[in-house]
PDB file of C-alpha atoms in Angstrom:
ATOM      1  CA  UNK G   1     205.754 -55.022-126.062  1.00 51.00           C
ATOM      2  CA  UNK G   2     209.233 -55.173-124.542  1.00 51.00           C
ATOM      3  CA  UNK G   3     210.295 -52.374-127.005  1.00 54.00           C
ATOM      4  CA  UNK G   4     207.282 -50.193-125.929  1.00 58.00           C
ATOM      5  CA  UNK G   5     208.216 -50.709-122.452  1.00 55.00           C
ATOM      6  CA  UNK G   6     211.755 -49.758-122.992  1.00 60.00           C
ATOM      7  CA  UNK G   7     210.648 -46.617-124.751  1.00 59.00           C
ATOM      8  CA  UNK G   8     208.464 -45.511-121.818  1.00 59.00           C
ATOM      9  CA  UNK G   9     211.366 -46.045-119.503  1.00 60.00           C
ATOM     10  CA  UNK G  10     213.589 -44.016-121.633  1.00 60.00           C
ATOM     11  CA  UNK G  11     211.044 -41.339-121.886  1.00 59.00           C
ATOM     12  CA  UNK G  12     210.549 -41.200-118.114  1.00 60.00           C
ATOM     13  CA  UNK G  13     214.256 -41.124-117.473  1.00 62.00           C
ATOM     14  CA  UNK G  14     214.679 -38.236-119.888  1.00 59.00           C
ATOM     15  CA  UNK G  15     211.618 -36.288-118.160  1.00 53.00           C
ATOM     16  CA  UNK G  16     213.375 -36.831-114.815  1.00 57.00           C
ATOM     17  CA  UNK G  17     216.635 -35.576-116.071  1.00 61.00           C
ATOM     18  CA  UNK G  18     215.134 -32.434-117.484  1.00 52.00           C
ATOM     19  CA  UNK G  19     213.319 -31.950-114.190  1.00 53.00           C
ATOM     20  CA  UNK G  20     216.430 -32.401-112.047  1.00 59.00           C
ATOM     21  CA  UNK G  21     218.276 -30.011-114.401  1.00 56.00           C
ATOM     22  CA  UNK G  22     215.736 -27.456-113.899  1.00 55.00           C
ATOM     23  CA  UNK G  23     215.694 -27.780-110.169  1.00 57.00           C
ATOM     24  CA  UNK G  24     219.577 -27.633-110.090  1.00 62.00           C
ATOM     25  CA  UNK G  25     219.344 -24.448-112.275  1.00 62.00           C
ATOM     26  CA  UNK G  26     217.034 -22.868-109.707  1.00 66.00           C
ATOM     27  CA  UNK G  27     219.201 -23.909-106.926  1.00 65.00           C
ATOM     28  CA  UNK G  28     222.373 -22.585-108.608  1.00 66.00           C
ATOM     29  CA  UNK G  29     220.693 -19.200-109.475  1.00 69.00           C
ATOM     30  CA  UNK G  30     219.620 -18.635-105.748  1.00 69.00           C
ATOM     31  CA  UNK G  31     221.703 -16.001-104.024  1.00 65.00           C
ATOM     32  CA  UNK G  32     223.693 -17.757-101.196  1.00 66.00           C
ATOM     33  CA  UNK G  33     223.789 -14.540 -99.194  1.00 65.00           C
ATOM     34  CA  UNK G  34     220.926 -14.584 -96.590  1.00 64.00           C
ATOM     35  CA  UNK G  35     221.206 -10.987 -95.484  1.00 65.00           C
ATOM     36  CA  UNK G  36     218.359  -8.733 -95.696  1.00 67.00           C
ATOM     37  CA  UNK G  37     218.913  -6.031 -98.360  1.00 81.00           C
ATOM     38  CA  UNK G  38     218.128  -2.718 -96.728  1.00 85.00           C
ATOM     39  CA  UNK G  39     215.896  -0.641 -98.690  1.00 86.00           C
ATOM     40  CA  UNK G  40     213.430   1.487 -96.598  1.00 91.00           C
ATOM     41  CA  UNK G  41     213.864   3.960 -93.795  1.00 91.00           C
ATOM     42  CA  UNK G  42     211.901   1.771 -91.466  1.00 92.00           C
ATOM     43  CA  UNK G  43     214.250  -1.184 -92.245  1.00 93.00           C
ATOM     44  CA  UNK G  44     217.266   0.897 -91.329  1.00 92.00           C
ATOM     45  CA  UNK G  45     215.499   1.959 -87.943  1.00 92.00           C
ATOM     46  CA  UNK G  46     214.568  -1.752 -87.055  1.00 91.00           C
ATOM     47  CA  UNK G  47     218.272  -2.883 -87.972  1.00 92.00           C
ATOM     48  CA  UNK G  48     219.810  -0.438 -85.564  1.00 92.00           C
ATOM     49  CA  UNK G  49     218.084  -2.307 -82.775  1.00 90.00           C
ATOM     50  CA  UNK G  50     220.946  -4.867 -83.251  1.00 90.00           C
ATOM     51  CA  UNK G  51     223.522  -2.084 -82.976  1.00 92.00           C
ATOM     52  CA  UNK G  52     224.056  -2.210 -79.326  1.00 92.00           C
ATOM     53  CA  UNK G  53     226.520  -4.744 -77.791  1.00 89.00           C
ATOM     54  CA  UNK G  54     225.012  -7.653 -76.000  1.00 85.00           C
ATOM     55  CA  UNK G  55     228.212  -8.310 -74.006  1.00 82.00           C
ATOM     56  CA  UNK G  56     229.479  -6.397 -70.976  1.00 83.00           C
ATOM     57  CA  UNK G  57     233.075  -5.091 -70.356  1.00 88.00           C
ATOM     58  CA  UNK G  58     232.456  -4.362 -66.735  1.00 87.00           C
ATOM     59  CA  UNK G  59     233.442  -7.691 -65.414  1.00 84.00           C
ATOM     60  CA  UNK G  60     236.412  -7.971 -67.604  1.00 86.00           C
ATOM     61  CA  UNK G  61     237.814  -4.745 -66.237  1.00 86.00           C
ATOM     62  CA  UNK G  62     236.736  -5.163 -62.679  1.00 87.00           C
ATOM     63  CA  UNK G  63     238.474  -8.559 -62.239  1.00 84.00           C
ATOM     64  CA  UNK G  64     241.771  -6.802 -62.922  1.00 85.00           C
ATOM     65  CA  UNK G  65     241.451  -4.122 -60.317  1.00 85.00           C
ATOM     66  CA  UNK G  66     242.054  -3.875 -56.650  1.00 83.00           C
ATOM     67  CA  UNK G  67     238.312  -4.163 -55.945  1.00 82.00           C
ATOM     68  CA  UNK G  68     238.762  -7.943 -56.214  1.00 77.00           C
ATOM     69  CA  UNK G  69     240.718 -10.004 -53.601  1.00 71.00           C
ATOM     70  CA  UNK G  70     242.010 -13.575 -53.710  1.00 66.00           C
ATOM     71  CA  UNK G  71     239.517 -15.803 -51.791  1.00 62.00           C
ATOM     72  CA  UNK G  72     242.290 -18.151 -50.924  1.00 62.00           C
ATOM     73  CA  UNK G  73     244.619 -15.286 -49.569  1.00 59.00           C
ATOM     74  CA  UNK G  74     246.308 -15.961 -46.263  1.00 61.00           C
ATOM     75  CA  UNK G  75     246.880 -12.354 -45.647  1.00 60.00           C
ATOM     76  CA  UNK G  76     246.093 -11.148 -42.122  1.00 61.00           C
ATOM     77  CA  UNK G  77     242.580  -9.377 -41.907  1.00 63.00           C
ATOM     78  CA  UNK G  78     241.021 -11.320 -44.880  1.00 58.00           C
ATOM     79  CA  UNK G  79     238.488 -13.947 -44.750  1.00 58.00           C
ATOM     80  CA  UNK G  80     239.603 -17.223 -46.240  1.00 57.00           C
ATOM     81  CA  UNK G  81     236.618 -18.733 -48.211  1.00 53.00           C
ATOM     82  CA  UNK G  82     238.733 -21.535 -49.938  1.00 52.00           C
ATOM     83  CA  UNK G  83     236.509 -21.176 -53.189  1.00 59.00           C
ATOM     84  CA  UNK G  84     237.703 -21.687 -56.562  1.00 65.00           C
ATOM     85  CA  UNK G  85     237.069 -19.032 -59.224  1.00 67.00           C
ATOM     86  CA  UNK G  86     233.988 -19.061 -61.261  1.00 70.00           C
ATOM     87  CA  UNK G  87     235.870 -19.723 -64.493  1.00 76.00           C
ATOM     88  CA  UNK G  88     239.399 -20.198 -65.779  1.00 82.00           C
ATOM     89  CA  UNK G  89     238.956 -16.756 -67.647  1.00 81.00           C
ATOM     90  CA  UNK G  90     238.194 -14.925 -64.318  1.00 83.00           C
ATOM     91  CA  UNK G  91     241.465 -16.349 -62.931  1.00 82.00           C
ATOM     92  CA  UNK G  92     243.488 -15.293 -65.833  1.00 84.00           C
ATOM     93  CA  UNK G  93     241.884 -11.642 -65.586  1.00 84.00           C
ATOM     94  CA  UNK G  94     242.534 -11.449 -61.965  1.00 83.00           C
ATOM     95  CA  UNK G  95     246.211 -12.552 -62.461  1.00 80.00           C
ATOM     96  CA  UNK G  96     246.813 -10.084 -65.271  1.00 81.00           C
ATOM     97  CA  UNK G  97     247.446 -12.982 -67.786  1.00 85.00           C
ATOM     98  CA  UNK G  98     246.613 -13.199 -71.402  1.00 86.00           C
ATOM     99  CA  UNK G  99     243.088 -14.719 -71.565  1.00 83.00           C
ATOM    100  CA  UNK G 100     242.939 -17.820 -73.544  1.00 81.00           C
ATOM    101  CA  UNK G 101     240.742 -19.982 -71.485  1.00 76.00           C
ATOM    102  CA  UNK G 102     237.346 -18.536 -72.643  1.00 67.00           C
ATOM    103  CA  UNK G 103     235.530 -16.646 -75.480  1.00 66.00           C
ATOM    104  CA  UNK G 104     232.178 -16.103 -73.835  1.00 71.00           C
ATOM    105  CA  UNK G 105     230.279 -12.898 -73.234  1.00 72.00           C
ATOM    106  CA  UNK G 106     232.431 -11.605 -70.214  1.00 80.00           C
ATOM    107  CA  UNK G 107     235.803 -12.129 -71.918  1.00 86.00           C
ATOM    108  CA  UNK G 108     237.995  -9.874 -73.977  1.00 88.00           C
ATOM    109  CA  UNK G 109     237.035 -12.029 -77.001  1.00 88.00           C
ATOM    110  CA  UNK G 110     233.445 -11.384 -76.366  1.00 89.00           C
ATOM    111  CA  UNK G 111     233.804  -7.615 -75.934  1.00 92.00           C
ATOM    112  CA  UNK G 112     235.877  -7.531 -79.156  1.00 92.00           C
ATOM    113  CA  UNK G 113     233.430  -9.508 -81.180  1.00 92.00           C
ATOM    114  CA  UNK G 114     230.418  -7.756 -79.706  1.00 93.00           C
ATOM    115  CA  UNK G 115     231.751  -4.186 -80.398  1.00 95.00           C
ATOM    116  CA  UNK G 116     232.721  -4.937 -83.980  1.00 95.00           C
ATOM    117  CA  UNK G 117     229.242  -6.682 -84.633  1.00 95.00           C
ATOM    118  CA  UNK G 118     227.625  -3.335 -83.496  1.00 96.00           C
ATOM    119  CA  UNK G 119     229.989  -1.332 -85.621  1.00 97.00           C
ATOM    120  CA  UNK G 120     229.054  -3.704 -88.626  1.00 95.00           C
ATOM    121  CA  UNK G 121     225.358  -2.910 -88.121  1.00 95.00           C
ATOM    122  CA  UNK G 122     226.025   0.778 -87.982  1.00 97.00           C
ATOM    123  CA  UNK G 123     228.142   0.584 -91.104  1.00 97.00           C
ATOM    124  CA  UNK G 124     225.531  -1.230 -93.134  1.00 95.00           C
ATOM    125  CA  UNK G 125     223.041   1.465 -92.306  1.00 96.00           C
ATOM    126  CA  UNK G 126     225.536   4.251 -93.011  1.00 97.00           C
ATOM    127  CA  UNK G 127     226.176   2.768 -96.351  1.00 96.00           C
ATOM    128  CA  UNK G 128     222.602   2.776 -97.291  1.00 95.00           C
ATOM    129  CA  UNK G 129     222.287   6.239 -95.991  1.00 96.00           C
ATOM    130  CA  UNK G 130     224.993   7.311 -98.295  1.00 95.00           C
ATOM    131  CA  UNK G 131     223.532   5.503-101.204  1.00 95.00           C
ATOM    132  CA  UNK G 132     220.219   7.257-100.677  1.00 94.00           C
ATOM    133  CA  UNK G 133     221.897  10.601-100.267  1.00 94.00           C
ATOM    134  CA  UNK G 134     223.867  10.182-103.552  1.00 94.00           C
ATOM    135  CA  UNK G 135     220.954   8.885-105.773  1.00 94.00           C
ATOM    136  CA  UNK G 136     218.465  11.392-104.605  1.00 93.00           C
ATOM    137  CA  UNK G 137     216.259   8.869-102.756  1.00 93.00           C
ATOM    138  CA  UNK G 138     216.837  10.929 -99.542  1.00 92.00           C
ATOM    139  CA  UNK G 139     215.469  14.062-101.184  1.00 92.00           C
ATOM    140  CA  UNK G 140     212.395  12.216-102.520  1.00 92.00           C
ATOM    141  CA  UNK G 141     211.272  11.150 -98.920  1.00 93.00           C
ATOM    142  CA  UNK G 142     208.292  12.661 -97.408  1.00 94.00           C
ATOM    143  CA  UNK G 143     208.695  15.016 -94.371  1.00 93.00           C
ATOM    144  CA  UNK G 144     208.256  12.273 -91.706  1.00 92.00           C
ATOM    145  CA  UNK G 145     210.583   9.915 -93.177  1.00 93.00           C
ATOM    146  CA  UNK G 146     213.077  12.635 -93.773  1.00 94.00           C
ATOM    147  CA  UNK G 147     213.081  13.375 -90.158  1.00 94.00           C
ATOM    148  CA  UNK G 148     213.584   9.706 -89.304  1.00 93.00           C
ATOM    149  CA  UNK G 149     216.310   9.438 -92.000  1.00 94.00           C
ATOM    150  CA  UNK G 150     218.390  12.151 -90.323  1.00 95.00           C
ATOM    151  CA  UNK G 151     217.832  10.672 -86.878  1.00 95.00           C
ATOM    152  CA  UNK G 152     218.859   7.136 -88.043  1.00 95.00           C
ATOM    153  CA  UNK G 153     221.995   8.596 -89.585  1.00 97.00           C
ATOM    154  CA  UNK G 154     222.790  10.273 -86.326  1.00 97.00           C
ATOM    155  CA  UNK G 155     222.093   7.126 -84.148  1.00 96.00           C
ATOM    156  CA  UNK G 156     224.345   4.876 -86.489  1.00 97.00           C
ATOM    157  CA  UNK G 157     227.231   7.424 -86.305  1.00 98.00           C
ATOM    158  CA  UNK G 158     226.979   7.417 -82.539  1.00 98.00           C
ATOM    159  CA  UNK G 159     226.881   3.614 -82.410  1.00 97.00           C
ATOM    160  CA  UNK G 160     229.890   3.433 -84.530  1.00 98.00           C
ATOM    161  CA  UNK G 161     231.731   6.083 -82.392  1.00 98.00           C
ATOM    162  CA  UNK G 162     230.786   4.508 -78.963  1.00 97.00           C
ATOM    163  CA  UNK G 163     231.840   1.027 -79.727  1.00 97.00           C
ATOM    164  CA  UNK G 164     235.091   2.115 -81.071  1.00 98.00           C
ATOM    165  CA  UNK G 165     235.505   4.009 -77.815  1.00 98.00           C
ATOM    166  CA  UNK G 166     235.016   0.915 -75.794  1.00 96.00           C
ATOM    167  CA  UNK G 167     237.500  -0.956 -77.939  1.00 97.00           C
ATOM    168  CA  UNK G 168     240.085   1.705 -77.192  1.00 97.00           C
ATOM    169  CA  UNK G 169     239.380   1.783 -73.617  1.00 95.00           C
ATOM    170  CA  UNK G 170     239.836  -1.932 -73.281  1.00 93.00           C
ATOM    171  CA  UNK G 171     242.446  -2.876 -75.759  1.00 94.00           C
ATOM    172  CA  UNK G 172     244.600   0.168 -76.111  1.00 96.00           C
ATOM    173  CA  UNK G 173     246.818   2.277 -73.841  1.00 96.00           C
ATOM    174  CA  UNK G 174     245.097   5.267 -72.149  1.00 95.00           C
ATOM    175  CA  UNK G 175     244.905   8.480 -74.146  1.00 96.00           C
ATOM    176  CA  UNK G 176     247.862  10.630 -73.154  1.00 95.00           C
ATOM    177  CA  UNK G 177     247.467  13.560 -75.470  1.00 94.00           C
ATOM    178  CA  UNK G 178     247.756  13.826 -79.379  1.00 94.00           C
ATOM    179  CA  UNK G 179     251.548  13.725 -79.446  1.00 95.00           C
ATOM    180  CA  UNK G 180     252.032  10.919 -77.014  1.00 96.00           C
ATOM    181  CA  UNK G 181     249.300   8.636 -78.130  1.00 96.00           C
ATOM    182  CA  UNK G 182     250.310   8.896 -81.799  1.00 96.00           C
ATOM    183  CA  UNK G 183     253.024   6.455 -80.732  1.00 96.00           C
ATOM    184  CA  UNK G 184     250.594   3.959 -79.201  1.00 96.00           C
ATOM    185  CA  UNK G 185     248.911   1.187 -81.320  1.00 97.00           C
ATOM    186  CA  UNK G 186     245.102   1.705 -81.719  1.00 97.00           C
ATOM    187  CA  UNK G 187     242.310  -0.526 -83.128  1.00 97.00           C
ATOM    188  CA  UNK G 188     241.132  -0.811 -86.728  1.00 96.00           C
ATOM    189  CA  UNK G 189     238.521   1.932 -87.105  1.00 97.00           C
ATOM    190  CA  UNK G 190     235.780   0.525 -89.440  1.00 96.00           C
ATOM    191  CA  UNK G 191     233.878   2.882 -91.675  1.00 95.00           C
ATOM    192  CA  UNK G 192     232.702   0.368 -94.318  1.00 93.00           C
ATOM    193  CA  UNK G 193     230.994  -3.035 -94.255  1.00 90.00           C
ATOM    194  CA  UNK G 194     233.356  -5.941 -94.551  1.00 88.00           C
ATOM    195  CA  UNK G 195     233.057  -7.602 -97.971  1.00 85.00           C
ATOM    196  CA  UNK G 196     236.055  -9.969 -98.014  1.00 86.00           C
ATOM    197  CA  UNK G 197     237.180 -12.919 -95.961  1.00 88.00           C
ATOM    198  CA  UNK G 198     239.743 -12.229 -93.364  1.00 86.00           C
ATOM    199  CA  UNK G 199     240.960  -8.902 -94.749  1.00 88.00           C
ATOM    200  CA  UNK G 200     244.018  -7.164 -93.215  1.00 89.00           C
ATOM    201  CA  UNK G 201     243.391  -3.922 -91.298  1.00 91.00           C
ATOM    202  CA  UNK G 202     245.746  -1.149 -90.148  1.00 91.00           C
ATOM    203  CA  UNK G 203     245.538  -0.694 -86.443  1.00 91.00           C
ATOM    204  CA  UNK G 204     246.601   2.936 -86.702  1.00 94.00           C
ATOM    205  CA  UNK G 205     247.379   4.742 -83.520  1.00 97.00           C
ATOM    206  CA  UNK G 206     245.321   5.709 -80.364  1.00 97.00           C
ATOM    207  CA  UNK G 207     245.332   9.342 -81.526  1.00 97.00           C
ATOM    208  CA  UNK G 208     243.942   8.476 -84.931  1.00 97.00           C
ATOM    209  CA  UNK G 209     241.178   6.174 -83.358  1.00 98.00           C
ATOM    210  CA  UNK G 210     240.228   9.303 -81.059  1.00 98.00           C
ATOM    211  CA  UNK G 211     240.052  11.704 -83.846  1.00 97.00           C
ATOM    212  CA  UNK G 212     237.796   9.298 -85.764  1.00 98.00           C
ATOM    213  CA  UNK G 213     235.514   8.862 -82.768  1.00 98.00           C
ATOM    214  CA  UNK G 214     235.307  12.619 -82.458  1.00 98.00           C
ATOM    215  CA  UNK G 215     234.543  13.067 -86.181  1.00 98.00           C
ATOM    216  CA  UNK G 216     231.560  10.610 -85.864  1.00 98.00           C
ATOM    217  CA  UNK G 217     230.451  12.171 -82.496  1.00 98.00           C
ATOM    218  CA  UNK G 218     230.360  15.698 -83.937  1.00 97.00           C
ATOM    219  CA  UNK G 219     228.570  14.622 -87.000  1.00 97.00           C
ATOM    220  CA  UNK G 220     226.051  12.425 -85.329  1.00 97.00           C
ATOM    221  CA  UNK G 221     225.095  14.379 -82.137  1.00 97.00           C
ATOM    222  CA  UNK G 222     223.133  17.226 -83.740  1.00 96.00           C
ATOM    223  CA  UNK G 223     221.119  14.625 -85.590  1.00 96.00           C
ATOM    224  CA  UNK G 224     219.889  12.630 -82.714  1.00 95.00           C
ATOM    225  CA  UNK G 225     216.009  13.125 -82.361  1.00 92.00           C
ATOM    226  CA  UNK G 226     214.173  11.341 -79.466  1.00 90.00           C
ATOM    227  CA  UNK G 227     210.990  11.317 -81.504  1.00 86.00           C
ATOM    228  CA  UNK G 228     212.350   8.560 -83.626  1.00 84.00           C
ATOM    229  CA  UNK G 229     211.773   6.030 -80.709  1.00 83.00           C
ATOM    230  CA  UNK G 230     208.838   4.490 -79.001  1.00 81.00           C
ATOM    231  CA  UNK G 231     211.093   3.750 -75.928  1.00 81.00           C
ATOM    232  CA  UNK G 232     213.954   6.275 -76.079  1.00 80.00           C
ATOM    233  CA  UNK G 233     215.955   4.638 -73.074  1.00 81.00           C
ATOM    234  CA  UNK G 234     217.158   1.795 -75.093  1.00 82.00           C
ATOM    235  CA  UNK G 235     218.795   3.845 -77.774  1.00 89.00           C
ATOM    236  CA  UNK G 236     221.351   6.659 -78.184  1.00 93.00           C
ATOM    237  CA  UNK G 237     218.679   9.391 -77.319  1.00 92.00           C
ATOM    238  CA  UNK G 238     219.852  12.925 -76.495  1.00 94.00           C
ATOM    239  CA  UNK G 239     220.633  12.339 -73.040  1.00 94.00           C
ATOM    240  CA  UNK G 240     222.617   9.273 -73.577  1.00 94.00           C
ATOM    241  CA  UNK G 241     224.492  10.861 -76.649  1.00 96.00           C
ATOM    242  CA  UNK G 242     225.529  13.875 -74.466  1.00 96.00           C
ATOM    243  CA  UNK G 243     226.544  11.452 -71.599  1.00 96.00           C
ATOM    244  CA  UNK G 244     228.898   9.643 -74.023  1.00 97.00           C
ATOM    245  CA  UNK G 245     230.192  12.930 -75.347  1.00 97.00           C
ATOM    246  CA  UNK G 246     230.907  14.191 -71.774  1.00 97.00           C
ATOM    247  CA  UNK G 247     232.650  10.792 -70.994  1.00 96.00           C
ATOM    248  CA  UNK G 248     234.619  11.100 -74.353  1.00 97.00           C
ATOM    249  CA  UNK G 249     235.945  14.671 -73.696  1.00 97.00           C
ATOM    250  CA  UNK G 250     236.665  13.863 -70.076  1.00 96.00           C
ATOM    251  CA  UNK G 251     239.059  11.139 -71.315  1.00 95.00           C
ATOM    252  CA  UNK G 252     240.610  13.588 -73.943  1.00 94.00           C
ATOM    253  CA  UNK G 253     240.959  16.089 -71.058  1.00 93.00           C
ATOM    254  CA  UNK G 254     238.897  18.707 -72.979  1.00 94.00           C
ATOM    255  CA  UNK G 255     237.191  19.822 -69.920  1.00 93.00           C
ATOM    256  CA  UNK G 256     235.141  22.829 -71.350  1.00 93.00           C
ATOM    257  CA  UNK G 257     233.435  20.455 -73.687  1.00 91.00           C
TER     258      UNK G 257
END
């Protein structure tokens, strides 16, 4: 009787072992990457909703201008409020110090991260666009999806150009012309999704950044189609895209454009 009981225990243990091995195998075979694989035109369209920076750079820039005064100033003619700053970050921005007291939305770190997040979204879509063009999927689309596909490509290019433009405006020297700006450090111009941990990127020059922005702008602008959107005002519709182009060429001092 004891022997029979032992046999049952051994058999049960063996079964549990097999079950655990099966579960372990299933777990190990699961792909650890939780990102959605982009396959359809509709998925690309929906993904681009996340391609617009959620953070603002206005406060970061404004706090460093003459539009802001020191509430504790004793200068004649100023009202002395005796109020402390809202945050240590605001104090550093006001005093033109390196900001190391905050990483929230209205900080240089937030603007940097927000822009590159939007650029990453655009690059993920553009990578899928290139794949579909190369393997013939784009040619096999019906007329409606072909129209959407073209507009999606244009929007993604504008998103990439615009957020690099913001990075250049906030973190680089002002554009001074092709020759002079070729001596000023730029920001990494990302054209491919990041696939490695903490890779090294070349900053390039301000001139190179502006040339890349213009390249994406020229390629994307003709493809913008307001018919792609249910609510055009929240996307790079034609009016917004042309406004960005006008602002870009104003900075470039290319006034006819």
